Every structure is written in C-alpha cells, then in structure tokens.
PDB file of N, CA and C in Angstrom:
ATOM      1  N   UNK A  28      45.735   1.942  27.359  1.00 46.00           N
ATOM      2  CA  UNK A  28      44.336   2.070  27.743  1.00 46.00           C
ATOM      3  C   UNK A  28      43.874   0.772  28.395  1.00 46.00           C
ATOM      4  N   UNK A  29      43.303   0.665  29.563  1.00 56.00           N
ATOM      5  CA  UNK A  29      42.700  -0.662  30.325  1.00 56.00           C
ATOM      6  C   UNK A  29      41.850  -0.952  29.688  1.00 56.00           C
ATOM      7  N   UNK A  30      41.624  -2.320  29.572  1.00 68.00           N
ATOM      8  CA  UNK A  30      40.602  -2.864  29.095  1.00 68.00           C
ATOM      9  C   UNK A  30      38.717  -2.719  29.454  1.00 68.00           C
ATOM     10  N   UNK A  31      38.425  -2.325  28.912  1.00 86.00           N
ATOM     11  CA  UNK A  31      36.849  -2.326  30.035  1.00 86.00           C
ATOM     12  C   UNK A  31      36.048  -3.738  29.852  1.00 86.00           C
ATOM     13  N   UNK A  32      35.732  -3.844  30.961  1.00 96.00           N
ATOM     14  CA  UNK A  32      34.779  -4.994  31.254  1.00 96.00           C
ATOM     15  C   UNK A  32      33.406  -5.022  30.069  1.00 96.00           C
ATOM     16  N   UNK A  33      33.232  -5.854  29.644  1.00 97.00           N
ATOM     17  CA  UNK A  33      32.150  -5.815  28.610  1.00 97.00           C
ATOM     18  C   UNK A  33      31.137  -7.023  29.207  1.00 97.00           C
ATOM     19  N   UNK A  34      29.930  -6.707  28.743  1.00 97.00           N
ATOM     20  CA  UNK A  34      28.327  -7.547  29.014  1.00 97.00           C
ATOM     21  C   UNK A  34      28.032  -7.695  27.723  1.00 97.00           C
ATOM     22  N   UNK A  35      27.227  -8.652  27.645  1.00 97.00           N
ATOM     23  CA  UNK A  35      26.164  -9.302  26.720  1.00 97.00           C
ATOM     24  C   UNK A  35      25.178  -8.750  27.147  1.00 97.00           C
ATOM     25  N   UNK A  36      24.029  -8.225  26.038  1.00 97.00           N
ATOM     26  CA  UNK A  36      22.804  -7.899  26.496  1.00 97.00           C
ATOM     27  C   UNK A  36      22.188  -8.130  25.012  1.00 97.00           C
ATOM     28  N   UNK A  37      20.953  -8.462  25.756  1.00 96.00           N
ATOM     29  CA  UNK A  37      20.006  -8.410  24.354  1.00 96.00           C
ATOM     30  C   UNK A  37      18.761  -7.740  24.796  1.00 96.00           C
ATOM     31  N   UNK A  38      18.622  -6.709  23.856  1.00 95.00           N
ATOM     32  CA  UNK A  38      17.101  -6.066  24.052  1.00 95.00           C
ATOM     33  C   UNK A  38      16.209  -6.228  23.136  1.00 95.00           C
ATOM     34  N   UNK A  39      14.746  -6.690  23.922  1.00 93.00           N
ATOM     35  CA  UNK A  39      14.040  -7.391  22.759  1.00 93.00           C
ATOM     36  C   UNK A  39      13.128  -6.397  21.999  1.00 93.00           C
ATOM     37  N   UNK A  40      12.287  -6.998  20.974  1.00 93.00           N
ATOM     38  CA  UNK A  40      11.894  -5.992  19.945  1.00 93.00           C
ATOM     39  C   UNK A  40      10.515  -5.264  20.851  1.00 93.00           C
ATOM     40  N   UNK A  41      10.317  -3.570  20.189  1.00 88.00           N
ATOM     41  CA  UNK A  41       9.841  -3.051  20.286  1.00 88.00           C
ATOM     42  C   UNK A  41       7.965  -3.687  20.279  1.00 88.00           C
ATOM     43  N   UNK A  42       7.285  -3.531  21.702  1.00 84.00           N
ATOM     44  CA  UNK A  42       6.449  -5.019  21.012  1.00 84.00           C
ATOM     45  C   UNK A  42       5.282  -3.755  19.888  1.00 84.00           C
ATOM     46  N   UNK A  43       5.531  -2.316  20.325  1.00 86.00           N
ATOM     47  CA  UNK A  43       4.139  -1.532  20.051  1.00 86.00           C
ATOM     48  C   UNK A  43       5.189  -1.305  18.149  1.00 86.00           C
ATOM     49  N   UNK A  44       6.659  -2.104  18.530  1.00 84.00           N
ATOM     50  CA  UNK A  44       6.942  -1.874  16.768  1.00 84.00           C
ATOM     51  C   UNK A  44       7.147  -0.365  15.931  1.00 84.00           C
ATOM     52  N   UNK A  45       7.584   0.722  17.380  1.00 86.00           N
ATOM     53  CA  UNK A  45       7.925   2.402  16.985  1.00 86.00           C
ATOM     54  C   UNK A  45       9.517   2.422  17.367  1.00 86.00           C
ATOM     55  N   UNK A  46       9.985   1.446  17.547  1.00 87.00           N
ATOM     56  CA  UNK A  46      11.764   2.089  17.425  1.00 87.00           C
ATOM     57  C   UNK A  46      12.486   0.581  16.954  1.00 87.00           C
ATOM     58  N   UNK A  47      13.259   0.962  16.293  1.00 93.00           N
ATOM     59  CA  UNK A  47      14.578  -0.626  16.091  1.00 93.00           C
ATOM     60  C   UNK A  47      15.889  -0.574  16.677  1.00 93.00           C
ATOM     61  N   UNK A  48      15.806   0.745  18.042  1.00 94.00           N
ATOM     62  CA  UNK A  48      17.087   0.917  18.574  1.00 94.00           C
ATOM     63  C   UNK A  48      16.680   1.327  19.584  1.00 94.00           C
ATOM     64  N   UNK A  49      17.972   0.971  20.671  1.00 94.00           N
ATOM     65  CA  UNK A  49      17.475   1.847  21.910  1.00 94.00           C
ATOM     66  C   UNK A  49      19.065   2.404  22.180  1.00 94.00           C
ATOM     67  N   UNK A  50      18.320   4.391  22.633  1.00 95.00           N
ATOM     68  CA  UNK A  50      19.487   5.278  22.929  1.00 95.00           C
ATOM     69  C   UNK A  50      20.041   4.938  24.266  1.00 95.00           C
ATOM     70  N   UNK A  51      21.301   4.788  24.352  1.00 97.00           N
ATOM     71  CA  UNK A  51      22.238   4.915  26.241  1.00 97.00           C
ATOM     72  C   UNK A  51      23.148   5.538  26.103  1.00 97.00           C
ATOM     73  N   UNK A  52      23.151   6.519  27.130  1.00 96.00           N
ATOM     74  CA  UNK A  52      23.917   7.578  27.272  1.00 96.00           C
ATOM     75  C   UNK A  52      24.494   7.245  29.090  1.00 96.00           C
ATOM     76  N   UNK A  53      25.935   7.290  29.264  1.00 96.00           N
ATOM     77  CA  UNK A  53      26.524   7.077  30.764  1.00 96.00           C
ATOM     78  C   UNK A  53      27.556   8.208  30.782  1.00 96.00           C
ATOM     79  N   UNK A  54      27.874   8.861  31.684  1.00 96.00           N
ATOM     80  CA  UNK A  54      28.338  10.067  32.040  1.00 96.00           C
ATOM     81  C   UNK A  54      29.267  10.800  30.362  1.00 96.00           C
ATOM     82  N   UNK A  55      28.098  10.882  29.837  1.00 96.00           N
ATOM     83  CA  UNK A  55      28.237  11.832  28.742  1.00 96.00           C
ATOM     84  C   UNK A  55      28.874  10.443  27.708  1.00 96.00           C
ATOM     85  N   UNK A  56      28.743   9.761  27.651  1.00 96.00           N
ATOM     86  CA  UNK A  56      29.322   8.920  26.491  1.00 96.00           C
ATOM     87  C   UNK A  56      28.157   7.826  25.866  1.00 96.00           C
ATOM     88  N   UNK A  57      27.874   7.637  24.849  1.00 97.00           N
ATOM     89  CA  UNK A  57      26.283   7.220  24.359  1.00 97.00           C
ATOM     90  C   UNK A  57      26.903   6.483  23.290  1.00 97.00           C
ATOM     91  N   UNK A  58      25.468   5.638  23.136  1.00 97.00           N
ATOM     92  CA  UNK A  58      25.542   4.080  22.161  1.00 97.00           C
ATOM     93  C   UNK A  58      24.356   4.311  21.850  1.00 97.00           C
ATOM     94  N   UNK A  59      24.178   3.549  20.915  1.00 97.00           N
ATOM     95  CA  UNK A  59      22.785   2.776  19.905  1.00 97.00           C
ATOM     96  C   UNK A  59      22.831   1.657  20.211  1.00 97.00           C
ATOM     97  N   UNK A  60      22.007   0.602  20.348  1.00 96.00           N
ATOM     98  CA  UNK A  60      21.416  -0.607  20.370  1.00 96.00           C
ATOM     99  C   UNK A  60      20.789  -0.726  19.710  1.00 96.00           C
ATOM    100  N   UNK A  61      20.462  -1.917  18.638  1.00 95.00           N
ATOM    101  CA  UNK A  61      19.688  -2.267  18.172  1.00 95.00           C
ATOM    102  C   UNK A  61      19.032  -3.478  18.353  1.00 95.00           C
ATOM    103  N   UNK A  62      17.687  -3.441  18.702  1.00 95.00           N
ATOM    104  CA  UNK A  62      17.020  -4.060  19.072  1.00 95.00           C
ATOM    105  C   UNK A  62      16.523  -5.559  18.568  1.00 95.00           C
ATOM    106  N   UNK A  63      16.420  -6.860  19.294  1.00 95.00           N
ATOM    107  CA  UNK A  63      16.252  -7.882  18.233  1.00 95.00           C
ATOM    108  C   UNK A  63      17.347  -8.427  18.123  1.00 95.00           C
ATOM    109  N   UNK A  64      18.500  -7.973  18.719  1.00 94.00           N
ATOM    110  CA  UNK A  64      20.200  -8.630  18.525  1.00 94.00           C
ATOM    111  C   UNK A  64      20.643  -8.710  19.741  1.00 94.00           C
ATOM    112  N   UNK A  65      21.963  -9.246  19.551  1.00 96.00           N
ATOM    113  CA  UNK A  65      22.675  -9.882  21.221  1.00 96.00           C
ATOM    114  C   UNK A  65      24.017  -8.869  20.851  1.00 96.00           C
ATOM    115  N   UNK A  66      23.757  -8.267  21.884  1.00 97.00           N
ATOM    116  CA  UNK A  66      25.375  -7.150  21.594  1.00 97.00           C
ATOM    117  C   UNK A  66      26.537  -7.498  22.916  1.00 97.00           C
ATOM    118  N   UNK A  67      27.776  -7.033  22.433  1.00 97.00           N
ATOM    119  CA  UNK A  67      28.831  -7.352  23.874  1.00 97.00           C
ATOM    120  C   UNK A  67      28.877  -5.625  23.849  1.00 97.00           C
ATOM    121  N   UNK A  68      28.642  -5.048  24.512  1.00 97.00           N
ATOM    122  CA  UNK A  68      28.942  -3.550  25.027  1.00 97.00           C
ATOM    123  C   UNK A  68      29.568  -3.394  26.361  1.00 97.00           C
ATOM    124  N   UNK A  69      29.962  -2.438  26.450  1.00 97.00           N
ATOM    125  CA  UNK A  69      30.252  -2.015  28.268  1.00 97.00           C
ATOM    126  C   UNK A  69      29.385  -2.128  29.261  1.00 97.00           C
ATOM    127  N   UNK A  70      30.178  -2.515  30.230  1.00 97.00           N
ATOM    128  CA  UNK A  70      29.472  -3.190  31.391  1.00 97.00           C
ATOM    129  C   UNK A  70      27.940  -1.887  31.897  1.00 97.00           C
ATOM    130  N   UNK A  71      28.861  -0.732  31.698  1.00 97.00           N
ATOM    131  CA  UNK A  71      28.309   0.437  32.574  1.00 97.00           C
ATOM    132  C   UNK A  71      26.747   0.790  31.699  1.00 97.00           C
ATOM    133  N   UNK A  72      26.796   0.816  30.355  1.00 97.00           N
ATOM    134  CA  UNK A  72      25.881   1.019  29.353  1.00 97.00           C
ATOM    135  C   UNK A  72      25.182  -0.489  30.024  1.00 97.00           C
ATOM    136  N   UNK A  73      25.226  -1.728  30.110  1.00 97.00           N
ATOM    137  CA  UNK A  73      23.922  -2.926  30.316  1.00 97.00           C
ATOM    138  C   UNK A  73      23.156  -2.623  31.537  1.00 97.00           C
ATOM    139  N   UNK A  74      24.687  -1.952  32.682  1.00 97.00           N
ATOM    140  CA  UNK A  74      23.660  -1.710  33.383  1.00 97.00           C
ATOM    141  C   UNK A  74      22.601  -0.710  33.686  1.00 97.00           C
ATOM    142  N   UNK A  75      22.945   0.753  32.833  1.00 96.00           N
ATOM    143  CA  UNK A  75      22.092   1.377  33.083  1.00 96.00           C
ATOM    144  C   UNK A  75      20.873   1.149  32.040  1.00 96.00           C
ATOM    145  N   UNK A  76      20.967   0.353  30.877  1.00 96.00           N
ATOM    146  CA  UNK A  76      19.893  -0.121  30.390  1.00 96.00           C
ATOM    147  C   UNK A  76      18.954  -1.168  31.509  1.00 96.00           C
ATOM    148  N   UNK A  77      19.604  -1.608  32.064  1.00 96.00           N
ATOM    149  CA  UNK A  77      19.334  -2.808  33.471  1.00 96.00           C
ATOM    150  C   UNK A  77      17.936  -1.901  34.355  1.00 96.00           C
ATOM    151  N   UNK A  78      19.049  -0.643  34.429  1.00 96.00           N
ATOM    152  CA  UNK A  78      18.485   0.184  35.825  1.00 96.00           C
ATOM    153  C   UNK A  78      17.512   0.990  35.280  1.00 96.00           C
ATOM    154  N   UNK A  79      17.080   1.156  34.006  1.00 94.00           N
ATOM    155  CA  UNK A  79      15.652   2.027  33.006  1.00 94.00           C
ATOM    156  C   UNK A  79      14.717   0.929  33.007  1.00 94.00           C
ATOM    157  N   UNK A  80      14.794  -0.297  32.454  1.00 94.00           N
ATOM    158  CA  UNK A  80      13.601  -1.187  32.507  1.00 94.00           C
ATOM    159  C   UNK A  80      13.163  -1.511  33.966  1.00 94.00           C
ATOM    160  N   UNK A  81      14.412  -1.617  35.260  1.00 96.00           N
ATOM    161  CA  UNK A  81      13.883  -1.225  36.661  1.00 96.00           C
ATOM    162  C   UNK A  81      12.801  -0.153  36.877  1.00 96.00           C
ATOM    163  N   UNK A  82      13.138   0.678  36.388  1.00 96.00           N
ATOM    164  CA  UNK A  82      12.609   2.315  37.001  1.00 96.00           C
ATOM    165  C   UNK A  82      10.962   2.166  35.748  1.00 96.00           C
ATOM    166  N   UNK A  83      11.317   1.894  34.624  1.00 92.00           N
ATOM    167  CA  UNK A  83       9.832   1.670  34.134  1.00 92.00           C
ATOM    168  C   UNK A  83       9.008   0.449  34.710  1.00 92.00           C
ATOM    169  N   UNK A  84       9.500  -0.812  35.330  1.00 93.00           N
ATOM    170  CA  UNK A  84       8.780  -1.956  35.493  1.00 93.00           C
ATOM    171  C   UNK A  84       7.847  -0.964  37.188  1.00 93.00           C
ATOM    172  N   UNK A  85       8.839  -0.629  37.452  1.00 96.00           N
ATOM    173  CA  UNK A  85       8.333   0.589  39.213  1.00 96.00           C
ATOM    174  C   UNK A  85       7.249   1.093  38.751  1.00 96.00           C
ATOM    175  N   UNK A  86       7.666   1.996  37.868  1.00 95.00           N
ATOM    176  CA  UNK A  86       6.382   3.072  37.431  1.00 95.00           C
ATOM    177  C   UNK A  86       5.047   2.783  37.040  1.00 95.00           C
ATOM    178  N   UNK A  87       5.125   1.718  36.386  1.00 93.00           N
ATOM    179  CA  UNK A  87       4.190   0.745  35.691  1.00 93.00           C
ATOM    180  C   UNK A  87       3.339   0.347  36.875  1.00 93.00           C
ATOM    181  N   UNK A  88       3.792  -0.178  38.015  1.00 95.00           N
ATOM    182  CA  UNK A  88       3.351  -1.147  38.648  1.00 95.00           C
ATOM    183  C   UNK A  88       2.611   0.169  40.114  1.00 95.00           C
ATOM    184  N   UNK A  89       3.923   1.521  39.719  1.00 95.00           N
ATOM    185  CA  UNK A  89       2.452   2.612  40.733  1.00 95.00           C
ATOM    186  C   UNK A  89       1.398   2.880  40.527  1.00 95.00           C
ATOM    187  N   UNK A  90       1.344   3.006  38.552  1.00 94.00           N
ATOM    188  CA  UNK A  90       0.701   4.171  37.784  1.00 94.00           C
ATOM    189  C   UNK A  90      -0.916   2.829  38.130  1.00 94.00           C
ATOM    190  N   UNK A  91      -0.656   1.570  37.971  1.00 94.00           N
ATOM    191  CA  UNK A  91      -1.779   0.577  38.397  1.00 94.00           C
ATOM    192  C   UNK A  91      -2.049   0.459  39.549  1.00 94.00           C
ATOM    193  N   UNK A  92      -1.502   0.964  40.548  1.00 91.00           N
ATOM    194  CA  UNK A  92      -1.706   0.720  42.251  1.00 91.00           C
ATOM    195  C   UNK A  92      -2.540   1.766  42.313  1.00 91.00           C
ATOM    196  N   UNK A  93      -2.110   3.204  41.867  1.00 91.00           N
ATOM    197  CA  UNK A  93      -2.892   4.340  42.401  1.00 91.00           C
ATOM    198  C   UNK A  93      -4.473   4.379  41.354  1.00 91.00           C
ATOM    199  N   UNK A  94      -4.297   4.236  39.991  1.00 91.00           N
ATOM    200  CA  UNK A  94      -5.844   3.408  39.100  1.00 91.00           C
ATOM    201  C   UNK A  94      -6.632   2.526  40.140  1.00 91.00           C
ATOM    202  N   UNK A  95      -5.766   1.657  40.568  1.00 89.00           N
ATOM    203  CA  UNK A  95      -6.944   0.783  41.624  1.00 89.00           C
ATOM    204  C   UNK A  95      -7.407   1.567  42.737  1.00 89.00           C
ATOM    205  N   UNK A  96      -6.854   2.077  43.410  1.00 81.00           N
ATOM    206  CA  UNK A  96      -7.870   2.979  44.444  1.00 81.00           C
ATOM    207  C   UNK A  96      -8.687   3.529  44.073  1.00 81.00           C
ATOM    208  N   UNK A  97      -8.909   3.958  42.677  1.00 64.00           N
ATOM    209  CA  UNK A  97     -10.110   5.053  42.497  1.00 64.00           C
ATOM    210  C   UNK A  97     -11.203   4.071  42.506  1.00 64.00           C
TER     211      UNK A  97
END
C-alpha cells in the first residue's frame, strides 16, 4: 500500500460552543476531527476542510454584500 501524503491541521474551537468535532467526508471515505487539537490526517481530508471554510468565508461575505443594498 503507498504511503499517503499527510497534513497537519488544526481546527479551532467551536466559538458559538455547539460541536467538539468536525465531520469530512472525500470520495466516500470520512473522519472526525476534533476540534481544539492539532491532527496529522490526509492531505485530501485538510484540504477539503481548507475548501468548506473557503466556500463559507464566500458566503458570508455575499449574504453581507446583498444586506447592504437594501
């Protein structure tokens, strides 16, 4: 079996304090994280945790663009 490339990631705590884990799921294969810790996981799992706080920091920043026009 090849080795897979592994990342460091740390995801920080929940600030609203409703989860102590976060779910990742990559072409059908899924992890737990727990939050508040420094984990070495697979490369493919950091980054699609990478590419969700992308896609929420986006959303965040429409859901206030289109509020300001009104």
């Amino acid at each position: 079996m090849a080795s897979e490339k592994k990342e460091t990631l740390f995801v920080p705590l929940d600030p609203n304090g409703t989860s102590d884990s976060v779910y990742l799921c990559v072409n059908g294969k899924n992890m737990v994280v727990r939050r508040g810790e420094t984990v070495t996981i697979p490369a493919e799992f950091a980054e699609a945790y990478r590419n969700a706080q992308a896609q929420q920091a986006a959303a965040l920043r429409a859901q206030r663009e289109a509020m300001s026009k009104d």
